[in-house]
PDB file of C-alpha atoms in Angstrom:
ATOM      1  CA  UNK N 189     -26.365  18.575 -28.513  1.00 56.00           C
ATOM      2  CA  UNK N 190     -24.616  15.490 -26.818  1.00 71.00           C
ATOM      3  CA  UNK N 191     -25.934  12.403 -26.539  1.00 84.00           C
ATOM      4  CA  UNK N 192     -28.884  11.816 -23.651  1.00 92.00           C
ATOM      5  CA  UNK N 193     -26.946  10.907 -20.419  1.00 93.00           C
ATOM      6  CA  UNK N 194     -28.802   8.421 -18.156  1.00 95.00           C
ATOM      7  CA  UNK N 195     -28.359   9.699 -14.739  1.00 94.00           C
ATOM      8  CA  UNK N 196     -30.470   7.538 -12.692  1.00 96.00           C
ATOM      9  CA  UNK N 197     -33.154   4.472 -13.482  1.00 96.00           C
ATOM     10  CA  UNK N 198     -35.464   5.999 -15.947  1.00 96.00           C
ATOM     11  CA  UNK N 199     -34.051   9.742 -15.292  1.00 97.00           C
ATOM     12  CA  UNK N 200     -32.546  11.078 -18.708  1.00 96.00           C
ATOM     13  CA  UNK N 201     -30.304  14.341 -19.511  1.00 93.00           C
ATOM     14  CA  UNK N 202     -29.190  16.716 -22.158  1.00 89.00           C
ATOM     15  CA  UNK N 203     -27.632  19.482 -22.773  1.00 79.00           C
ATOM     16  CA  UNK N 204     -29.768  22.614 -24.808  1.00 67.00           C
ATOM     17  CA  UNK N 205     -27.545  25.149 -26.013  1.00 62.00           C
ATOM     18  CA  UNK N 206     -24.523  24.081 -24.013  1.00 65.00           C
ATOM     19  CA  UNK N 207     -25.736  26.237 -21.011  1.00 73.00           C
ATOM     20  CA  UNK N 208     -29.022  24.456 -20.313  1.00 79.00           C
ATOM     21  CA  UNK N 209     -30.044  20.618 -19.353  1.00 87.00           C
ATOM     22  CA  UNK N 210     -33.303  19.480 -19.578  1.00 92.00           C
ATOM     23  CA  UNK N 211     -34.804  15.989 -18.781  1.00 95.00           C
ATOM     24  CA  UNK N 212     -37.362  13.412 -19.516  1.00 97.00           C
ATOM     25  CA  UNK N 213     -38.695  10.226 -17.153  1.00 98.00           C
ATOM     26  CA  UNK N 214     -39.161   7.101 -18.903  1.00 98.00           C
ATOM     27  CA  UNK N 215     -41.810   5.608 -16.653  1.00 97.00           C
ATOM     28  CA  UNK N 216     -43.307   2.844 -18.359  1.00 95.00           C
ATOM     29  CA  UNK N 217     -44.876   3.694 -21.898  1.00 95.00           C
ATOM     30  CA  UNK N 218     -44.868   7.032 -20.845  1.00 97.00           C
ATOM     31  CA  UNK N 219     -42.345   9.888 -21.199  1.00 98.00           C
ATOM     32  CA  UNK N 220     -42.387  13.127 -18.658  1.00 98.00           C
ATOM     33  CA  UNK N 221     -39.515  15.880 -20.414  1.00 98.00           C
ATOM     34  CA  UNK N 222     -38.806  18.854 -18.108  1.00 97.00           C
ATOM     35  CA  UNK N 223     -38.052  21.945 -20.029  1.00 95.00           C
ATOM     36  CA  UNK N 224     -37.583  22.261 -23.840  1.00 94.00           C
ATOM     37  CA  UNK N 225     -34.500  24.148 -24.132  1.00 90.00           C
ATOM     38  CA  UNK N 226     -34.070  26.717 -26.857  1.00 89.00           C
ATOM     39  CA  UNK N 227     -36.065  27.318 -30.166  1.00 90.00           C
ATOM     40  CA  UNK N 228     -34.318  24.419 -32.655  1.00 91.00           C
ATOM     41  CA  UNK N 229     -33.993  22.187 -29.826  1.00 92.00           C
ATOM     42  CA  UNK N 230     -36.969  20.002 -30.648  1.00 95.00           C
ATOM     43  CA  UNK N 231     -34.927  17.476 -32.887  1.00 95.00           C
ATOM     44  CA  UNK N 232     -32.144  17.183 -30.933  1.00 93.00           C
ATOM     45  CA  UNK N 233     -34.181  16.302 -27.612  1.00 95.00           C
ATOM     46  CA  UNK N 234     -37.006  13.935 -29.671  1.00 97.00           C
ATOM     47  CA  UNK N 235     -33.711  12.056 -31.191  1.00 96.00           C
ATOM     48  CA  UNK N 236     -32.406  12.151 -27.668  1.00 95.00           C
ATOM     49  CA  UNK N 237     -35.590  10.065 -27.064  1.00 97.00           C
ATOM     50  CA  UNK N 238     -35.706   7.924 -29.303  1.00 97.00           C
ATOM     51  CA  UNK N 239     -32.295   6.855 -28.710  1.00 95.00           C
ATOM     52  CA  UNK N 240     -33.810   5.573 -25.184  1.00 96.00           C
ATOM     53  CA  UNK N 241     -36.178   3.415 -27.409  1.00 96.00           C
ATOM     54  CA  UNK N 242     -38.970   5.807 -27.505  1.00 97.00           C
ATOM     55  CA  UNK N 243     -41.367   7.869 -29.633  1.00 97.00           C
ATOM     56  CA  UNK N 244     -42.573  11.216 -29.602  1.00 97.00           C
ATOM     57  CA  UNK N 245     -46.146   9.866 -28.947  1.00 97.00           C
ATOM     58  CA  UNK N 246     -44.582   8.646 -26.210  1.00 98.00           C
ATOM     59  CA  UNK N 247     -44.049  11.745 -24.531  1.00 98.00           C
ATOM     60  CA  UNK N 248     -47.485  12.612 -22.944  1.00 98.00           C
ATOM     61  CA  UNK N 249     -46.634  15.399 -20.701  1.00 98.00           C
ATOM     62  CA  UNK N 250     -44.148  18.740 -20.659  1.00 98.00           C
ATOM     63  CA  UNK N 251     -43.441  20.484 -17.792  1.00 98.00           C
ATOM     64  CA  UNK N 252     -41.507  24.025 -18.006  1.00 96.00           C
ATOM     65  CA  UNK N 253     -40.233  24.781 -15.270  1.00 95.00           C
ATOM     66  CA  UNK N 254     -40.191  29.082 -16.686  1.00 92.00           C
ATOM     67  CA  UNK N 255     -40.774  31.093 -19.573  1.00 91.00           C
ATOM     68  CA  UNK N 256     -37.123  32.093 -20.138  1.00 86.00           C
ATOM     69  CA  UNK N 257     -36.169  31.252 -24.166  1.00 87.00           C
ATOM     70  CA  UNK N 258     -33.843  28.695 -23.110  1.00 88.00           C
ATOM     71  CA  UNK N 259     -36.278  26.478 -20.994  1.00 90.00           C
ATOM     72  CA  UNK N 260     -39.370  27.564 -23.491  1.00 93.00           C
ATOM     73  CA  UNK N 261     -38.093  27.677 -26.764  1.00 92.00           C
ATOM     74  CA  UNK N 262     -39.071  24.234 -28.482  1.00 94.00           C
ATOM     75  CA  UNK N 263     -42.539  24.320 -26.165  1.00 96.00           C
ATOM     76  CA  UNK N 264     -44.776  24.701 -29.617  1.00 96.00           C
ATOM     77  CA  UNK N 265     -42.585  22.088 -31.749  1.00 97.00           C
ATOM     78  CA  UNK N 266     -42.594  19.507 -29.182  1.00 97.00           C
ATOM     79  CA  UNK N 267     -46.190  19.641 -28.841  1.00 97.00           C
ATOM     80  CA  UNK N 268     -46.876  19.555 -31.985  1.00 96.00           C
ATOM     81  CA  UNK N 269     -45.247  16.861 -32.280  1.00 97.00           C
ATOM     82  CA  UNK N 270     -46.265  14.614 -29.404  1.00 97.00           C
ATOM     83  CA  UNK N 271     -49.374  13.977 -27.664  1.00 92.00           C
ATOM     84  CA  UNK N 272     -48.028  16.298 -24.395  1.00 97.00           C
ATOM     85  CA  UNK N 273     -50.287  18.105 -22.259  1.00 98.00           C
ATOM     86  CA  UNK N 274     -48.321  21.602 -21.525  1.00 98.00           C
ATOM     87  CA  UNK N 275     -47.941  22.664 -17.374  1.00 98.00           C
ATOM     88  CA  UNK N 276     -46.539  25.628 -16.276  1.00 97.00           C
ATOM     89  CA  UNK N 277     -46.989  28.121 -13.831  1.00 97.00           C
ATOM     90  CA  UNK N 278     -49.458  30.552 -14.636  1.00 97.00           C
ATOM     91  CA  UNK N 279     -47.856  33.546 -14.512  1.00 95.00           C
ATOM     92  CA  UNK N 280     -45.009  32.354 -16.841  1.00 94.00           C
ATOM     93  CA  UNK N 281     -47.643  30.475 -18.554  1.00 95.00           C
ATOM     94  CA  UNK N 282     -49.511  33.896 -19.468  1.00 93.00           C
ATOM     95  CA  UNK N 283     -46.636  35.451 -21.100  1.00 90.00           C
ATOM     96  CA  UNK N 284     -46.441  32.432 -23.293  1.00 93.00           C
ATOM     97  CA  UNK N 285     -49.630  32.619 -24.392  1.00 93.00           C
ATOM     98  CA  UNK N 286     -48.461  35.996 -25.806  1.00 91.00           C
ATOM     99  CA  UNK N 287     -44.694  35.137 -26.864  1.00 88.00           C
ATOM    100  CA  UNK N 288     -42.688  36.420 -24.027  1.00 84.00           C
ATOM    101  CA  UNK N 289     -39.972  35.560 -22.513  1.00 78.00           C
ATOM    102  CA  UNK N 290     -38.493  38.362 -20.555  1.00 71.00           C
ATOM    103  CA  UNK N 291     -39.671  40.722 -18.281  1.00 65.00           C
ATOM    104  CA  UNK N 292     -38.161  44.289 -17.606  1.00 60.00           C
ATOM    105  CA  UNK N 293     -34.829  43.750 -15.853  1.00 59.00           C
ATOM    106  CA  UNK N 294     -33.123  46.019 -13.727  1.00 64.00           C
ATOM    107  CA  UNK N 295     -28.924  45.815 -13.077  1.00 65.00           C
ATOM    108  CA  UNK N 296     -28.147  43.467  -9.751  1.00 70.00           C
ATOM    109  CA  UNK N 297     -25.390  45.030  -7.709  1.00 77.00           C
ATOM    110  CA  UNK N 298     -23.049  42.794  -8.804  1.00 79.00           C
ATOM    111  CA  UNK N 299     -19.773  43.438 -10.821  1.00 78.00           C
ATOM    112  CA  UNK N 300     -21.180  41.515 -13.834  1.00 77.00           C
ATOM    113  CA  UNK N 301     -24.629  42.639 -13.060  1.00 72.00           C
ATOM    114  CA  UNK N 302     -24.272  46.212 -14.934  1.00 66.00           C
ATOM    115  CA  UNK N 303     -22.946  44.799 -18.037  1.00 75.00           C
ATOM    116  CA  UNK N 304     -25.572  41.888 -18.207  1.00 69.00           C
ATOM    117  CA  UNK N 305     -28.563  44.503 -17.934  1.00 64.00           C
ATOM    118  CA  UNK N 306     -26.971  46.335 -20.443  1.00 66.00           C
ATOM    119  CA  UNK N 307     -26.900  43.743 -23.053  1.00 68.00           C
ATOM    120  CA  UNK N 308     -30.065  42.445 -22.297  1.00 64.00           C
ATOM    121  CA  UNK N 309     -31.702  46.138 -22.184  1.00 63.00           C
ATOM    122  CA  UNK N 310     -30.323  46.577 -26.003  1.00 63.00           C
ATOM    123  CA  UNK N 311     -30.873  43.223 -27.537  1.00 64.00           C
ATOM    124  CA  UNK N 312     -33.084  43.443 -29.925  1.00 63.00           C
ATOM    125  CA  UNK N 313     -36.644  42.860 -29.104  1.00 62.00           C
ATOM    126  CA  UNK N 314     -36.877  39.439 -31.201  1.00 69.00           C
ATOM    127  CA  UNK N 315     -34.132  37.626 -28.691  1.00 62.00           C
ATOM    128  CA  UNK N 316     -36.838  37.202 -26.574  1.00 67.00           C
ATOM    129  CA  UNK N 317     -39.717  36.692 -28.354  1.00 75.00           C
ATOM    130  CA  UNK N 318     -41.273  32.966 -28.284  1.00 85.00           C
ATOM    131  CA  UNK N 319     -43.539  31.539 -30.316  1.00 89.00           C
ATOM    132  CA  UNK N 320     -46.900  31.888 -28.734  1.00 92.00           C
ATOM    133  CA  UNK N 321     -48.653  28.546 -27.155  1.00 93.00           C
ATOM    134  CA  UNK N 322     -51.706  28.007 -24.900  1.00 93.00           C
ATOM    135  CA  UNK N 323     -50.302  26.221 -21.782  1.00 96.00           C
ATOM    136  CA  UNK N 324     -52.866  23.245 -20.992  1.00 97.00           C
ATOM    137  CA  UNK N 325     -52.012  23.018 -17.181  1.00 97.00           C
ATOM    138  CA  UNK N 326     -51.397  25.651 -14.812  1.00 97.00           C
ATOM    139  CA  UNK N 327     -49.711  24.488 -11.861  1.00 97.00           C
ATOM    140  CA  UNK N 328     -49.090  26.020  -8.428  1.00 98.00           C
ATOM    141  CA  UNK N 329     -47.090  25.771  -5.437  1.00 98.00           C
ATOM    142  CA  UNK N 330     -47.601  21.908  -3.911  1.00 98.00           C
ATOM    143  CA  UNK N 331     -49.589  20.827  -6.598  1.00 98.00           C
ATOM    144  CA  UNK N 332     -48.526  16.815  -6.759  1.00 97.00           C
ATOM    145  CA  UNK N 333     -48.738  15.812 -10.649  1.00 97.00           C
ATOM    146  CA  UNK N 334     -49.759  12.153 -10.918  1.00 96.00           C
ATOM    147  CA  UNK N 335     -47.070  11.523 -13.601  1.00 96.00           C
ATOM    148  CA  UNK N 336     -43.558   9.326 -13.060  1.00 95.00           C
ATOM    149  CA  UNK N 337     -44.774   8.274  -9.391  1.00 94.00           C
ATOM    150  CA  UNK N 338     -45.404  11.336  -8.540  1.00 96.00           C
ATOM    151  CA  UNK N 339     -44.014  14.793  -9.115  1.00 97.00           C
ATOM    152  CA  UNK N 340     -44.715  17.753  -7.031  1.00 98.00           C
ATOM    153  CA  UNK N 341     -44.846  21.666  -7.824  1.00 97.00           C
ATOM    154  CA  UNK N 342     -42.415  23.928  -6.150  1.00 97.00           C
ATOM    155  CA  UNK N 343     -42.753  27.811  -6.625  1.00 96.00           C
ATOM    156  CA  UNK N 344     -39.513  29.499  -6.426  1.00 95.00           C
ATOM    157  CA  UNK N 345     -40.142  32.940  -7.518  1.00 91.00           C
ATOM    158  CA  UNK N 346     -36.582  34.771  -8.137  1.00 81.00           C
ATOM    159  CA  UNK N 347     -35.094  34.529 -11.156  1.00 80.00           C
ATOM    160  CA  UNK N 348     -38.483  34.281 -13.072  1.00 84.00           C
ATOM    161  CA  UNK N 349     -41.687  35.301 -10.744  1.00 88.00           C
ATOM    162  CA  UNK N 350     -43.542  31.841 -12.279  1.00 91.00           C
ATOM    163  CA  UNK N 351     -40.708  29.889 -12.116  1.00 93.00           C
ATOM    164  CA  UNK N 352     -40.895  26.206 -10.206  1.00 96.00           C
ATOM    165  CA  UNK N 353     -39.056  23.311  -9.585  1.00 96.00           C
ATOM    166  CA  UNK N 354     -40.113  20.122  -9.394  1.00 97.00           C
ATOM    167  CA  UNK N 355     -39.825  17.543  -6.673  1.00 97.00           C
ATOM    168  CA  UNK N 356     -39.952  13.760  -7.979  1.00 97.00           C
ATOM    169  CA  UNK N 357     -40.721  11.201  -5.823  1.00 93.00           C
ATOM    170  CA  UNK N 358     -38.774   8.213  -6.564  1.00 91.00           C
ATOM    171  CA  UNK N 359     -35.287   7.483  -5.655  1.00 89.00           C
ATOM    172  CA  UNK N 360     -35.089   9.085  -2.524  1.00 88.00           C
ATOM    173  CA  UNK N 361     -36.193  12.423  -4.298  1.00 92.00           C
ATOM    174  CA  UNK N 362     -34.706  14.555  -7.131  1.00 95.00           C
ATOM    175  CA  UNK N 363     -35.086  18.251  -7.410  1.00 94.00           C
ATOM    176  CA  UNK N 364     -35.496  19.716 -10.879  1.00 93.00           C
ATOM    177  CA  UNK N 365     -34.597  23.309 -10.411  1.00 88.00           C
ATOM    178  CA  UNK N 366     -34.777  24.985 -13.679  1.00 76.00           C
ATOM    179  CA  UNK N 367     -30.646  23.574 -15.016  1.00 56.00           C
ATOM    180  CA  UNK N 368     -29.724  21.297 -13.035  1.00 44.00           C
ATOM    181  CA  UNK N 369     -31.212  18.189 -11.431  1.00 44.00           C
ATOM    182  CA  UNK N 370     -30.311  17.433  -7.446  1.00 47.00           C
ATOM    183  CA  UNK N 371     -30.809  14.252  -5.257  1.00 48.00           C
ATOM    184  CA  UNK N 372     -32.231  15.310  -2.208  1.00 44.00           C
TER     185      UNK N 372
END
């Protein structure tokens, strides 16, 4: 992974994986992280954080945005090794309970979309698998999280049926949807 890349006041990046960004708010002590990337991805985004001057009891809450592998994936590290209280959307957050990651696909009409299903269809079973968790918080559609001045729940079922963005309050509003953070 790349070095964290501050993108606003308090509003850090990285890469996971080279295809996936997550985030963390420094607000105060306190440390929000959005996402945790794929499995191995724990060091790299705890280094990330301490390179912003902060500690991994620092970070005191994780929000996953879906249960994919590559947004999921470090969710038992990381809280393992922080004090973080989990919050996800409980539908995603019931397939991590038992290690999933992936529901049955079907092929989009697309021209890549036959070839994706195919290699997802015939991976073997183990790509997907996660290491199971209990989520903490289950968090719907407008809930408004008290964390980082405020942070509000957006279900955007599509891509993943429990998967949400999140809407944070400060600087005029940013929009964490799943990879890629947008000012509003």
């Amino acid at each position: 992974m790349r070095p964290p890349k501050e993108l606003l006041p308090g509003l850090y990046t990285l890469s996971s994986g080279g295809i996936v960004n997550l985030f963390w708010i420094i607000d105060g002590d306190t440390v929000t992280l959005i996402d945790t990337g794929f499995k191995g991805s724990a060091d790299s985004i705890l280094a990330g954080i301490a390179a912003c001057g902060r500690k991994p009891q620092d970070v005191r809450d994780i929000l996953v945005t879906h249960c994919h592998r590559d947004h999921a994936g470090s969710l038992v590290p990381l809280k393992t090794r922080t004090v973080a209280i989990t919050s996800m959307h409980p539908v995603d957050a019931e397939m991590v309970r038992r290690g999933e990651s992936m529901r049955p696909v079907r092929p989009s009409p697309t021209l890549l979309g036959y070839p994706m299903f195919l290699s997802i269809k015939f991976a073997p079973a183990e790509t997907f698998r996660l290491e199971p968790i209990a989520v903490d918080r289950q968090i719907n559609d407008g809930d408004e999280l008290p964390l980082a001045g405020g942070i509000r729940a957006v279900h955007v079922p599509g891509h993943c049926a429990g998967q949400l963005a999140f809407l944070w309050n400060r600087h005029g509003g940013v929009l964490f949807a799943a990879a890629s953070a947008a000012k509003s």
